[in-house]
């Protein structure tokens, strides 16, 4: 029998309301034990909770939600208690004292929803991203994935793939030579159309860029104003600034949201051929590594000496002796604020092009890999003349689609995914 689990499913107390969720075959028994009576299904009812000794725990709003049409697919009860720590602790202790109940593990409610077919694996991954979303763009993309946008696409592709497979199976069952020339005239076009749709999804910006933020690295020689500009962009005194060359010794990274877009700004050690000491030399090497991994470099050094595609920034514009550039993308002063609004606006517009559009589902590494496997299998099928080999290629594509939705998966992968969730979700 599946265990019956319980956990606080709302924010950490103290709070106005604390929601304790119970899920499993003994959820109804647990609710009757604490409330002292049976409750009508799917109606919020005021109830007084008591422990096994008859002591009052709290006066709550209780809901009885019989399965399978619940969030977890199981019998579920919710106790909307007062949100004090002592109240929550007393209710949890009373539940733990009941036979057959135990505290839930991180992500266990959602894992049961997946196991019981209430959500598929892609929706679960979207829900995990939704719980960790910190910017509006992250929220909208995760909501699209959690809401099943991508899952519906995969289901549609899988249905079309099954129709293609049926055509091949018909040739294998009834054809004389098992030759693809016996396939319907539009088979190749349908196959190519499906492959093109997968390729279009693969070309989209990835979820990792959205989750980690658009990586902007400030680079240039010592005393170019990198740290001062970095502090202004992240609106914090995160970096130490001083007129001494080599003040910044390491890569300093700070996440921030601008206009609802997630960024990850990095301040780097000043680049010069001869470092002042061994520690600064390590910092310079790390700075060069950060440049190689950046989505965008703001170059504060001599004009034309930065990496390809770097933005030329004429910094320290408030100083009369600052280095002047002939064609800077932006001329700024982090001290007076000159040009800073224009730089931020340009950064937001530039990053929006590279990141998923608002409300657009974005593929994570696992989904991208499986979708690419399906696309490769379809491409292979398009170049084959043996119907048996075509059928095998289509089968491999179908396996990839099934893995995307979690119809074939491993326990280790599920442990890693649901371990991202908090207890009570």
mmCIF file of C-alpha atoms in Angstrom:
data_model
loop_
_atom_site.group_PDB
_atom_site.id
_atom_site.type_symbol
_atom_site.label_atom_id
_atom_site.label_comp_id
_atom_site.label_asym_id
_atom_site.label_seq_id
_atom_site.Cartn_x
_atom_site.Cartn_y
_atom_site.Cartn_z
ATOM 1 C CA UNK A 1 0.000 0.000 0.000
ATOM 2 C CA UNK A 2 1.198 3.531 -0.753
ATOM 3 C CA UNK A 3 2.117 5.475 2.364
ATOM 4 C CA UNK A 4 -0.046 8.381 3.412
ATOM 5 C CA UNK A 5 2.092 11.490 3.648
ATOM 6 C CA UNK A 6 1.656 14.956 5.119
ATOM 7 C CA UNK A 7 3.560 18.235 5.086
ATOM 8 C CA UNK A 8 3.234 21.976 5.392
ATOM 9 C CA UNK A 9 2.521 23.091 1.834
ATOM 10 C CA UNK A 10 2.519 26.847 2.393
ATOM 11 C CA UNK A 11 5.325 29.216 3.318
ATOM 12 C CA UNK A 12 7.358 28.853 6.482
ATOM 13 C CA UNK A 13 5.608 30.150 9.628
ATOM 14 C CA UNK A 14 4.831 32.514 11.131
ATOM 15 C CA UNK A 15 2.171 33.489 8.598
ATOM 16 C CA UNK A 16 -1.513 34.368 8.530
ATOM 17 C CA UNK A 17 -2.460 30.916 7.197
ATOM 18 C CA UNK A 18 -0.622 27.597 7.151
ATOM 19 C CA UNK A 19 -1.819 24.867 4.774
ATOM 20 C CA UNK A 20 -1.064 21.302 5.845
ATOM 21 C CA UNK A 21 -1.657 18.768 3.070
ATOM 22 C CA UNK A 22 -2.332 15.043 3.532
ATOM 23 C CA UNK A 23 -2.244 12.625 0.587
ATOM 24 C CA UNK A 24 -2.718 8.871 0.378
ATOM 25 C CA UNK A 25 -5.226 6.110 1.138
ATOM 26 C CA UNK A 26 -5.532 7.065 4.826
ATOM 27 C CA UNK A 27 -6.078 10.793 4.211
ATOM 28 C CA UNK A 28 -9.816 10.491 4.923
ATOM 29 C CA UNK A 29 -9.210 8.510 8.113
ATOM 30 C CA UNK A 30 -6.683 11.097 9.285
ATOM 31 C CA UNK A 31 -9.117 13.936 8.653
ATOM 32 C CA UNK A 32 -11.902 12.156 10.569
ATOM 33 C CA UNK A 33 -9.517 11.394 13.438
ATOM 34 C CA UNK A 34 -8.554 15.052 13.881
ATOM 35 C CA UNK A 35 -11.905 16.685 13.010
ATOM 36 C CA UNK A 36 -14.001 14.091 14.829
ATOM 37 C CA UNK A 37 -16.413 13.660 11.914
ATOM 38 C CA UNK A 38 -16.673 13.022 8.194
ATOM 39 C CA UNK A 39 -16.670 16.061 5.926
ATOM 40 C CA UNK A 40 -18.521 16.567 2.626
ATOM 41 C CA UNK A 41 -16.271 16.263 -0.438
ATOM 42 C CA UNK A 42 -14.867 19.356 -2.140
ATOM 43 C CA UNK A 43 -16.347 21.853 0.278
ATOM 44 C CA UNK A 44 -14.464 24.094 2.670
ATOM 45 C CA UNK A 45 -15.789 23.370 6.167
ATOM 46 C CA UNK A 46 -14.937 24.958 9.508
ATOM 47 C CA UNK A 47 -13.683 22.318 11.940
ATOM 48 C CA UNK A 48 -12.008 22.005 15.314
ATOM 49 C CA UNK A 49 -8.966 19.731 15.284
ATOM 50 C CA UNK A 50 -8.143 17.620 18.319
ATOM 51 C CA UNK A 51 -5.284 15.235 19.048
ATOM 52 C CA UNK A 52 -5.762 11.649 20.261
ATOM 53 C CA UNK A 53 -6.056 12.844 23.862
ATOM 54 C CA UNK A 54 -8.908 15.195 22.920
ATOM 55 C CA UNK A 55 -6.913 18.414 23.318
ATOM 56 C CA UNK A 56 -7.825 21.201 20.886
ATOM 57 C CA UNK A 57 -5.115 21.828 18.299
ATOM 58 C CA UNK A 58 -6.691 24.622 16.244
ATOM 59 C CA UNK A 59 -9.886 25.803 14.615
ATOM 60 C CA UNK A 60 -9.357 25.443 10.884
ATOM 61 C CA UNK A 61 -10.885 25.427 7.440
ATOM 62 C CA UNK A 62 -10.739 21.809 6.251
ATOM 63 C CA UNK A 63 -11.187 20.312 2.773
ATOM 64 C CA UNK A 64 -11.789 16.667 1.909
ATOM 65 C CA UNK A 65 -10.760 15.893 -1.702
ATOM 66 C CA UNK A 66 -11.340 12.255 -2.676
ATOM 67 C CA UNK A 67 -9.201 10.921 -5.537
ATOM 68 C CA UNK A 68 -8.460 10.375 -8.295
ATOM 69 C CA UNK A 69 -9.299 13.889 -9.552
ATOM 70 C CA UNK A 70 -6.926 15.642 -7.154
ATOM 71 C CA UNK A 71 -3.507 17.239 -7.555
ATOM 72 C CA UNK A 72 -1.745 13.989 -6.602
ATOM 73 C CA UNK A 73 -4.350 11.604 -8.015
ATOM 74 C CA UNK A 74 -4.903 10.249 -4.484
ATOM 75 C CA UNK A 75 -7.322 10.937 -1.651
ATOM 76 C CA UNK A 76 -6.256 14.293 -0.275
ATOM 77 C CA UNK A 77 -7.113 16.504 2.683
ATOM 78 C CA UNK A 78 -6.067 20.076 3.370
ATOM 79 C CA UNK A 79 -6.041 21.804 6.733
ATOM 80 C CA UNK A 80 -5.953 25.602 6.551
ATOM 81 C CA UNK A 81 -4.670 26.434 10.013
ATOM 82 C CA UNK A 82 -3.532 29.562 11.785
ATOM 83 C CA UNK A 83 0.041 30.140 10.735
ATOM 84 C CA UNK A 84 1.936 30.135 14.004
ATOM 85 C CA UNK A 85 4.904 27.822 14.466
ATOM 86 C CA UNK A 86 3.396 26.149 17.527
ATOM 87 C CA UNK A 87 0.103 25.497 15.720
ATOM 88 C CA UNK A 88 1.825 23.898 12.727
ATOM 89 C CA UNK A 89 4.082 21.823 14.987
ATOM 90 C CA UNK A 90 1.118 20.566 17.037
ATOM 91 C CA UNK A 91 -0.883 19.575 13.938
ATOM 92 C CA UNK A 92 2.114 17.788 12.416
ATOM 93 C CA UNK A 93 2.772 15.921 15.679
ATOM 94 C CA UNK A 94 -0.858 14.814 15.839
ATOM 95 C CA UNK A 95 -0.690 13.528 12.253
ATOM 96 C CA UNK A 96 2.595 11.710 12.888
ATOM 97 C CA UNK A 97 0.983 9.924 15.850
ATOM 98 C CA UNK A 98 -1.691 8.385 13.600
ATOM 99 C CA UNK A 99 -0.956 4.895 12.247
ATOM 100 C CA UNK A 100 0.156 4.724 8.617
ATOM 101 C CA UNK A 101 1.099 8.410 8.253
ATOM 102 C CA UNK A 102 4.569 9.874 7.803
ATOM 103 C CA UNK A 103 6.108 13.253 6.841
ATOM 104 C CA UNK A 104 6.552 13.805 3.104
ATOM 105 C CA UNK A 105 9.940 13.966 1.394
ATOM 106 C CA UNK A 106 10.940 16.913 -0.856
ATOM 107 C CA UNK A 107 8.860 16.871 -4.039
ATOM 108 C CA UNK A 108 6.898 13.780 -2.992
ATOM 109 C CA UNK A 109 3.448 15.252 -3.644
ATOM 110 C CA UNK A 110 4.460 16.240 -7.178
ATOM 111 C CA UNK A 111 6.153 12.890 -7.748
ATOM 112 C CA UNK A 112 2.891 11.157 -6.882
ATOM 113 C CA UNK A 113 1.066 13.430 -9.313
ATOM 114 C CA UNK A 114 3.490 12.257 -12.014
ATOM 115 C CA UNK A 115 3.245 8.590 -11.023
ATOM 116 C CA UNK A 116 -0.561 8.777 -11.078
ATOM 117 C CA UNK A 117 -0.710 10.445 -14.490
ATOM 118 C CA UNK A 118 -1.891 13.855 -13.275
ATOM 119 C CA UNK A 119 1.104 15.538 -14.907
ATOM 120 C CA UNK A 120 3.819 14.329 -17.264
ATOM 121 C CA UNK A 121 7.572 14.753 -16.864
ATOM 122 C CA UNK A 122 7.857 17.947 -18.912
ATOM 123 C CA UNK A 123 5.097 19.562 -16.877
ATOM 124 C CA UNK A 124 6.862 18.506 -13.669
ATOM 125 C CA UNK A 125 10.100 20.096 -14.900
ATOM 126 C CA UNK A 126 8.203 23.285 -15.714
ATOM 127 C CA UNK A 127 6.697 23.279 -12.227
ATOM 128 C CA UNK A 128 10.171 22.964 -10.690
ATOM 129 C CA UNK A 129 11.297 25.979 -12.717
ATOM 130 C CA UNK A 130 8.160 27.882 -11.716
ATOM 131 C CA UNK A 131 8.928 27.369 -8.038
ATOM 132 C CA UNK A 132 12.439 28.774 -8.513
ATOM 133 C CA UNK A 133 11.452 31.624 -10.885
ATOM 134 C CA UNK A 134 12.739 35.014 -9.748
ATOM 135 C CA UNK A 135 11.969 37.213 -12.762
ATOM 136 C CA UNK A 136 8.842 37.797 -14.813
ATOM 137 C CA UNK A 137 10.395 36.236 -17.907
ATOM 138 C CA UNK A 138 11.320 33.095 -15.955
ATOM 139 C CA UNK A 139 7.812 32.916 -14.483
ATOM 140 C CA UNK A 140 6.066 33.171 -17.838
ATOM 141 C CA UNK A 141 8.274 30.568 -19.514
ATOM 142 C CA UNK A 142 7.985 28.114 -16.614
ATOM 143 C CA UNK A 143 4.222 28.618 -16.506
ATOM 144 C CA UNK A 144 3.971 27.695 -20.190
ATOM 145 C CA UNK A 145 5.941 24.491 -19.623
ATOM 146 C CA UNK A 146 4.069 23.605 -16.417
ATOM 147 C CA UNK A 147 0.775 24.294 -18.176
ATOM 148 C CA UNK A 148 1.518 21.631 -20.762
ATOM 149 C CA UNK A 149 2.304 23.739 -23.861
ATOM 150 C CA UNK A 150 5.307 21.604 -24.786
ATOM 151 C CA UNK A 151 3.639 18.357 -23.720
ATOM 152 C CA UNK A 152 0.756 19.017 -26.102
ATOM 153 C CA UNK A 153 3.243 19.655 -28.913
ATOM 154 C CA UNK A 154 5.003 16.348 -28.179
ATOM 155 C CA UNK A 155 1.692 14.495 -28.046
ATOM 156 C CA UNK A 156 0.780 15.927 -31.438
ATOM 157 C CA UNK A 157 4.140 14.981 -32.939
ATOM 158 C CA UNK A 158 3.831 11.496 -31.510
ATOM 159 C CA UNK A 159 0.381 11.049 -33.053
ATOM 160 C CA UNK A 160 1.681 12.108 -36.473
ATOM 161 C CA UNK A 161 4.648 9.783 -36.039
ATOM 162 C CA UNK A 162 2.305 6.883 -35.291
ATOM 163 C CA UNK A 163 0.445 7.586 -38.539
ATOM 164 C CA UNK A 164 3.745 7.530 -40.447
ATOM 165 C CA UNK A 165 4.712 4.295 -38.703
ATOM 166 C CA UNK A 166 1.349 2.776 -39.626
ATOM 167 C CA UNK A 167 2.055 3.489 -43.305
ATOM 168 C CA UNK A 168 5.418 1.737 -43.066
ATOM 169 C CA UNK A 169 3.944 -1.222 -41.192
ATOM 170 C CA UNK A 170 1.337 -1.602 -43.925
ATOM 171 C CA UNK A 171 4.132 -1.910 -46.499
ATOM 172 C CA UNK A 172 5.945 -4.450 -44.338
ATOM 173 C CA UNK A 173 2.780 -6.489 -43.837
ATOM 174 C CA UNK A 174 1.385 -6.390 -47.351
ATOM 175 C CA UNK A 175 4.129 -5.169 -49.711
ATOM 176 C CA UNK A 176 5.962 -7.620 -51.982
ATOM 177 C CA UNK A 177 9.440 -6.103 -51.800
ATOM 178 C CA UNK A 178 9.322 -4.089 -48.561
ATOM 179 C CA UNK A 179 10.443 -1.111 -50.612
ATOM 180 C CA UNK A 180 9.685 2.485 -49.589
ATOM 181 C CA UNK A 181 8.423 3.158 -53.105
ATOM 182 C CA UNK A 182 5.217 1.470 -51.917
ATOM 183 C CA UNK A 183 4.659 4.163 -49.288
ATOM 184 C CA UNK A 184 1.993 6.883 -49.799
ATOM 185 C CA UNK A 185 3.040 9.689 -52.153
ATOM 186 C CA UNK A 186 2.983 12.287 -49.369
ATOM 187 C CA UNK A 187 4.992 10.193 -46.887
ATOM 188 C CA UNK A 188 8.303 11.960 -47.523
ATOM 189 C CA UNK A 189 6.717 15.410 -47.281
ATOM 190 C CA UNK A 190 4.974 14.536 -44.009
ATOM 191 C CA UNK A 191 8.230 13.146 -42.605
ATOM 192 C CA UNK A 192 10.179 16.238 -43.655
ATOM 193 C CA UNK A 193 7.513 18.533 -42.211
ATOM 194 C CA UNK A 194 7.700 16.837 -38.831
ATOM 195 C CA UNK A 195 11.493 16.967 -38.846
ATOM 196 C CA UNK A 196 11.387 20.683 -39.662
ATOM 197 C CA UNK A 197 9.070 21.401 -36.737
ATOM 198 C CA UNK A 198 11.462 19.658 -34.365
ATOM 199 C CA UNK A 199 14.387 21.595 -35.824
ATOM 200 C CA UNK A 200 12.471 24.831 -35.251
ATOM 201 C CA UNK A 201 12.029 24.013 -31.569
ATOM 202 C CA UNK A 202 15.687 23.039 -31.268
ATOM 203 C CA UNK A 203 16.705 26.440 -32.626
ATOM 204 C CA UNK A 204 14.872 28.274 -29.847
ATOM 205 C CA UNK A 205 16.757 29.862 -26.928
ATOM 206 C CA UNK A 206 17.379 27.331 -24.167
ATOM 207 C CA UNK A 207 15.957 27.205 -20.652
ATOM 208 C CA UNK A 208 19.447 27.233 -19.111
ATOM 209 C CA UNK A 209 20.057 30.759 -20.409
ATOM 210 C CA UNK A 210 16.794 31.857 -18.866
ATOM 211 C CA UNK A 211 17.439 30.108 -15.556
ATOM 212 C CA UNK A 212 21.044 31.276 -15.161
ATOM 213 C CA UNK A 213 20.527 34.736 -16.621
ATOM 214 C CA UNK A 214 22.027 36.502 -19.642
ATOM 215 C CA UNK A 215 25.776 36.570 -18.970
ATOM 216 C CA UNK A 216 27.324 40.026 -19.354
ATOM 217 C CA UNK A 217 31.047 40.401 -18.601
ATOM 218 C CA UNK A 218 32.729 43.761 -18.041
ATOM 219 C CA UNK A 219 36.299 43.681 -19.293
ATOM 220 C CA UNK A 220 39.222 45.977 -19.943
ATOM 221 C CA UNK A 221 42.575 47.051 -18.500
ATOM 222 C CA UNK A 222 43.083 48.044 -14.842
ATOM 223 C CA UNK A 223 41.471 51.306 -13.706
ATOM 224 C CA UNK A 224 39.110 51.399 -16.710
ATOM 225 C CA UNK A 225 36.063 51.845 -14.464
ATOM 226 C CA UNK A 226 34.786 48.270 -14.671
ATOM 227 C CA UNK A 227 33.997 47.817 -10.984
ATOM 228 C CA UNK A 228 32.286 51.195 -10.666
ATOM 229 C CA UNK A 229 30.119 50.446 -13.707
ATOM 230 C CA UNK A 230 29.458 46.923 -12.384
ATOM 231 C CA UNK A 231 28.202 48.337 -9.070
ATOM 232 C CA UNK A 232 25.936 50.763 -10.894
ATOM 233 C CA UNK A 233 24.445 48.038 -13.088
ATOM 234 C CA UNK A 234 23.720 45.684 -10.184
ATOM 235 C CA UNK A 235 22.745 48.617 -7.941
ATOM 236 C CA UNK A 236 24.996 47.413 -5.130
ATOM 237 C CA UNK A 237 28.482 48.037 -3.791
ATOM 238 C CA UNK A 238 29.339 44.439 -4.604
ATOM 239 C CA UNK A 239 32.760 45.234 -6.040
ATOM 240 C CA UNK A 240 35.541 47.080 -4.224
ATOM 241 C CA UNK A 241 36.612 50.174 -6.135
ATOM 242 C CA UNK A 242 39.942 51.963 -5.708
ATOM 243 C CA UNK A 243 42.384 53.927 -7.906
ATOM 244 C CA UNK A 244 44.949 51.146 -7.405
ATOM 245 C CA UNK A 245 45.693 48.877 -10.364
ATOM 246 C CA UNK A 246 44.838 45.240 -9.685
ATOM 247 C CA UNK A 247 42.168 45.913 -7.023
ATOM 248 C CA UNK A 248 39.860 43.305 -8.585
ATOM 249 C CA UNK A 249 41.625 39.935 -8.263
ATOM 250 C CA UNK A 250 38.863 37.482 -9.202
ATOM 251 C CA UNK A 251 35.686 37.243 -11.245
ATOM 252 C CA UNK A 252 32.853 38.735 -9.212
ATOM 253 C CA UNK A 253 29.389 37.657 -10.380
ATOM 254 C CA UNK A 254 26.051 39.153 -9.372
ATOM 255 C CA UNK A 255 22.555 38.189 -10.628
ATOM 256 C CA UNK A 256 20.034 40.974 -11.150
ATOM 257 C CA UNK A 257 16.762 41.485 -13.015
ATOM 258 C CA UNK A 258 16.424 44.465 -15.353
ATOM 259 C CA UNK A 259 13.001 45.074 -16.837
ATOM 260 C CA UNK A 260 11.935 41.561 -15.791
ATOM 261 C CA UNK A 261 14.879 40.011 -17.673
ATOM 262 C CA UNK A 262 17.409 37.929 -15.697
ATOM 263 C CA UNK A 263 21.038 39.020 -16.046
ATOM 264 C CA UNK A 264 24.268 37.736 -14.540
ATOM 265 C CA UNK A 265 26.872 40.506 -14.567
ATOM 266 C CA UNK A 266 30.545 39.680 -14.003
ATOM 267 C CA UNK A 267 33.292 42.090 -13.003
ATOM 268 C CA UNK A 268 36.771 40.889 -13.944
ATOM 269 C CA UNK A 269 40.387 41.575 -13.133
ATOM 270 C CA UNK A 270 42.045 44.197 -15.289
ATOM 271 C CA UNK A 271 43.617 42.674 -18.385
ATOM 272 C CA UNK A 272 47.315 43.425 -18.886
ATOM 273 C CA UNK A 273 50.294 41.472 -20.138
ATOM 274 C CA UNK A 274 52.332 41.676 -16.931
ATOM 275 C CA UNK A 275 50.387 41.135 -13.705
ATOM 276 C CA UNK A 276 51.576 42.690 -10.459
ATOM 277 C CA UNK A 277 51.848 39.350 -8.639
ATOM 278 C CA UNK A 278 50.899 35.681 -8.880
ATOM 279 C CA UNK A 279 47.404 36.224 -7.435
ATOM 280 C CA UNK A 280 46.601 38.955 -9.929
ATOM 281 C CA UNK A 281 47.889 36.698 -12.719
ATOM 282 C CA UNK A 282 45.368 34.041 -11.707
ATOM 283 C CA UNK A 283 42.646 36.697 -11.716
ATOM 284 C CA UNK A 284 43.610 37.774 -15.236
ATOM 285 C CA UNK A 285 43.468 34.179 -16.436
ATOM 286 C CA UNK A 286 40.023 33.738 -14.889
ATOM 287 C CA UNK A 287 38.924 36.970 -16.543
ATOM 288 C CA UNK A 288 39.917 35.612 -19.955
ATOM 289 C CA UNK A 289 37.967 32.430 -19.213
ATOM 290 C CA UNK A 290 34.881 34.484 -18.294
ATOM 291 C CA UNK A 291 35.170 36.374 -21.580
ATOM 292 C CA UNK A 292 35.067 33.096 -23.495
ATOM 293 C CA UNK A 293 31.850 32.051 -21.740
ATOM 294 C CA UNK A 294 30.054 35.399 -21.902
ATOM 295 C CA UNK A 295 26.896 36.045 -23.878
ATOM 296 C CA UNK A 296 27.987 39.673 -24.176
ATOM 297 C CA UNK A 297 31.154 41.606 -23.301
ATOM 298 C CA UNK A 298 31.137 45.273 -22.350
ATOM 299 C CA UNK A 299 34.619 46.411 -23.409
ATOM 300 C CA UNK A 300 36.043 49.331 -21.459
ATOM 301 C CA UNK A 301 39.553 49.099 -22.886
ATOM 302 C CA UNK A 302 41.201 50.691 -25.918
ATOM 303 C CA UNK A 303 38.883 50.853 -28.899
ATOM 304 C CA UNK A 304 39.129 47.825 -31.192
ATOM 305 C CA UNK A 305 41.114 45.687 -28.755
ATOM 306 C CA UNK A 306 38.174 43.853 -27.208
ATOM 307 C CA UNK A 307 36.715 40.488 -28.256
ATOM 308 C CA UNK A 308 34.683 40.178 -31.428
ATOM 309 C CA UNK A 309 31.087 41.377 -31.017
ATOM 310 C CA UNK A 310 31.935 43.177 -27.768
ATOM 311 C CA UNK A 311 30.198 46.463 -27.121
ATOM 312 C CA UNK A 312 32.560 49.429 -27.051
ATOM 313 C CA UNK A 313 31.821 51.349 -23.858
ATOM 314 C CA UNK A 314 33.332 54.787 -23.264
ATOM 315 C CA UNK A 315 33.332 54.803 -19.475
ATOM 316 C CA UNK A 316 34.198 57.405 -16.828
ATOM 317 C CA UNK A 317 32.673 60.153 -18.973
ATOM 318 C CA UNK A 318 32.602 62.444 -15.921
ATOM 319 C CA UNK A 319 36.430 62.594 -15.953
ATOM 320 C CA UNK A 320 38.089 65.095 -18.270
ATOM 321 C CA UNK A 321 41.054 62.776 -18.855
ATOM 322 C CA UNK A 322 38.995 59.658 -19.652
ATOM 323 C CA UNK A 323 39.930 57.690 -22.807
ATOM 324 C CA UNK A 324 37.723 58.842 -25.704
ATOM 325 C CA UNK A 325 36.409 56.412 -28.322
ATOM 326 C CA UNK A 326 35.447 57.403 -31.867
ATOM 327 C CA UNK A 327 32.395 55.134 -32.148
ATOM 328 C CA UNK A 328 31.328 53.825 -28.740
ATOM 329 C CA UNK A 329 28.022 52.018 -28.453
ATOM 330 C CA UNK A 330 27.477 53.830 -25.166
ATOM 331 C CA UNK A 331 29.151 56.736 -23.416
ATOM 332 C CA UNK A 332 28.520 56.469 -19.687
ATOM 333 C CA UNK A 333 29.437 57.707 -16.247
ATOM 334 C CA UNK A 334 28.568 55.352 -13.430
ATOM 335 C CA UNK A 335 29.254 58.226 -11.007
ATOM 336 C CA UNK A 336 26.866 60.847 -12.447
ATOM 337 C CA UNK A 337 24.486 58.395 -14.138
ATOM 338 C CA UNK A 338 25.103 59.827 -17.603
ATOM 339 C CA UNK A 339 24.122 57.283 -20.271
ATOM 340 C CA UNK A 340 23.212 54.586 -17.758
ATOM 341 C CA UNK A 341 19.507 54.452 -18.588
ATOM 342 C CA UNK A 342 20.292 54.100 -22.289
ATOM 343 C CA UNK A 343 22.770 51.291 -21.541
ATOM 344 C CA UNK A 344 20.253 49.402 -19.408
ATOM 345 C CA UNK A 345 17.527 49.787 -22.055
ATOM 346 C CA UNK A 346 19.893 48.500 -24.755
ATOM 347 C CA UNK A 347 20.949 45.536 -22.609
ATOM 348 C CA UNK A 348 17.324 44.561 -21.948
ATOM 349 C CA UNK A 349 16.381 44.748 -25.633
ATOM 350 C CA UNK A 350 19.485 42.771 -26.650
ATOM 351 C CA UNK A 351 18.938 40.039 -24.050
ATOM 352 C CA UNK A 352 15.260 39.634 -24.918
ATOM 353 C CA UNK A 353 16.257 38.514 -28.416
ATOM 354 C CA UNK A 354 18.627 35.868 -27.039
ATOM 355 C CA UNK A 355 16.272 34.580 -24.330
ATOM 356 C CA UNK A 356 12.910 32.827 -24.795
ATOM 357 C CA UNK A 357 10.055 35.176 -25.617
ATOM 358 C CA UNK A 358 7.580 35.967 -22.814
ATOM 359 C CA UNK A 359 5.229 33.026 -22.340
ATOM 360 C CA UNK A 360 7.254 30.744 -24.634
ATOM 361 C CA UNK A 361 8.168 27.290 -23.335
ATOM 362 C CA UNK A 362 11.927 26.732 -23.386
ATOM 363 C CA UNK A 363 13.731 23.394 -23.567
ATOM 364 C CA UNK A 364 16.141 22.298 -20.860
ATOM 365 C CA UNK A 365 19.214 20.177 -21.591
ATOM 366 C CA UNK A 366 17.386 16.845 -21.196
ATOM 367 C CA UNK A 367 14.495 17.897 -23.410
ATOM 368 C CA UNK A 368 16.813 19.372 -26.034
ATOM 369 C CA UNK A 369 18.874 16.175 -26.186
ATOM 370 C CA UNK A 370 15.833 13.913 -26.585
ATOM 371 C CA UNK A 371 14.201 16.154 -29.156
ATOM 372 C CA UNK A 372 17.433 16.199 -31.131
ATOM 373 C CA UNK A 373 17.527 12.385 -30.986
ATOM 374 C CA UNK A 374 14.005 12.291 -32.422
ATOM 375 C CA UNK A 375 14.939 14.773 -35.170
ATOM 376 C CA UNK A 376 18.067 12.765 -36.069
ATOM 377 C CA UNK A 377 16.013 9.568 -36.282
ATOM 378 C CA UNK A 378 13.529 11.240 -38.631
ATOM 379 C CA UNK A 379 16.366 12.607 -40.771
ATOM 380 C CA UNK A 380 17.867 9.120 -40.989
ATOM 381 C CA UNK A 381 14.515 7.649 -42.047
ATOM 382 C CA UNK A 382 14.242 10.177 -44.854
ATOM 383 C CA UNK A 383 17.364 8.783 -46.550
ATOM 384 C CA UNK A 384 16.578 5.070 -46.335
ATOM 385 C CA UNK A 385 15.205 2.806 -49.073
ATOM 386 C CA UNK A 386 14.498 -0.247 -46.915
ATOM 387 C CA UNK A 387 11.076 -0.049 -45.224
ATOM 388 C CA UNK A 388 12.312 -2.160 -42.310
ATOM 389 C CA UNK A 389 15.081 0.358 -41.563
ATOM 390 C CA UNK A 390 12.626 3.227 -41.918
ATOM 391 C CA UNK A 391 10.357 1.551 -39.370
ATOM 392 C CA UNK A 392 13.262 1.204 -36.930
ATOM 393 C CA UNK A 393 14.193 4.881 -37.289
ATOM 394 C CA UNK A 394 10.599 5.904 -36.609
ATOM 395 C CA UNK A 395 10.570 3.637 -33.553
ATOM 396 C CA UNK A 396 13.664 5.405 -32.183
ATOM 397 C CA UNK A 397 11.948 8.759 -32.652
ATOM 398 C CA UNK A 398 8.908 7.448 -30.791
ATOM 399 C CA UNK A 399 11.124 6.263 -27.905
ATOM 400 C CA UNK A 400 12.545 9.790 -27.634
ATOM 401 C CA UNK A 401 9.040 11.293 -27.553
ATOM 402 C CA UNK A 402 8.004 8.851 -24.824
ATOM 403 C CA UNK A 403 11.069 9.781 -22.764
ATOM 404 C CA UNK A 404 10.210 13.468 -23.117
ATOM 405 C CA UNK A 405 6.856 12.843 -21.461
ATOM 406 C CA UNK A 406 8.260 10.451 -18.863
ATOM 407 C CA UNK A 407 6.718 7.281 -20.239
ATOM 408 C CA UNK A 408 10.179 5.737 -20.156
ATOM 409 C CA UNK A 409 12.575 7.051 -17.538
ATOM 410 C CA UNK A 410 14.921 6.068 -14.693
ATOM 411 C CA UNK A 411 14.577 6.337 -10.935
ATOM 412 C CA UNK A 412 17.854 8.260 -10.645
ATOM 413 C CA UNK A 413 16.609 10.936 -13.020
ATOM 414 C CA UNK A 414 13.310 11.196 -11.142
ATOM 415 C CA UNK A 415 15.158 11.446 -7.812
ATOM 416 C CA UNK A 416 17.240 14.325 -9.168
ATOM 417 C CA UNK A 417 14.217 16.167 -10.564
ATOM 418 C CA UNK A 418 11.862 15.877 -7.608
ATOM 419 C CA UNK A 419 14.706 16.552 -5.198
ATOM 420 C CA UNK A 420 14.626 20.145 -6.545
ATOM 421 C CA UNK A 421 11.206 20.641 -4.968
ATOM 422 C CA UNK A 422 10.643 21.779 -1.405
ATOM 423 C CA UNK A 423 8.946 19.616 1.213
ATOM 424 C CA UNK A 424 5.186 19.993 0.842
ATOM 425 C CA UNK A 425 5.186 20.341 -2.955
#
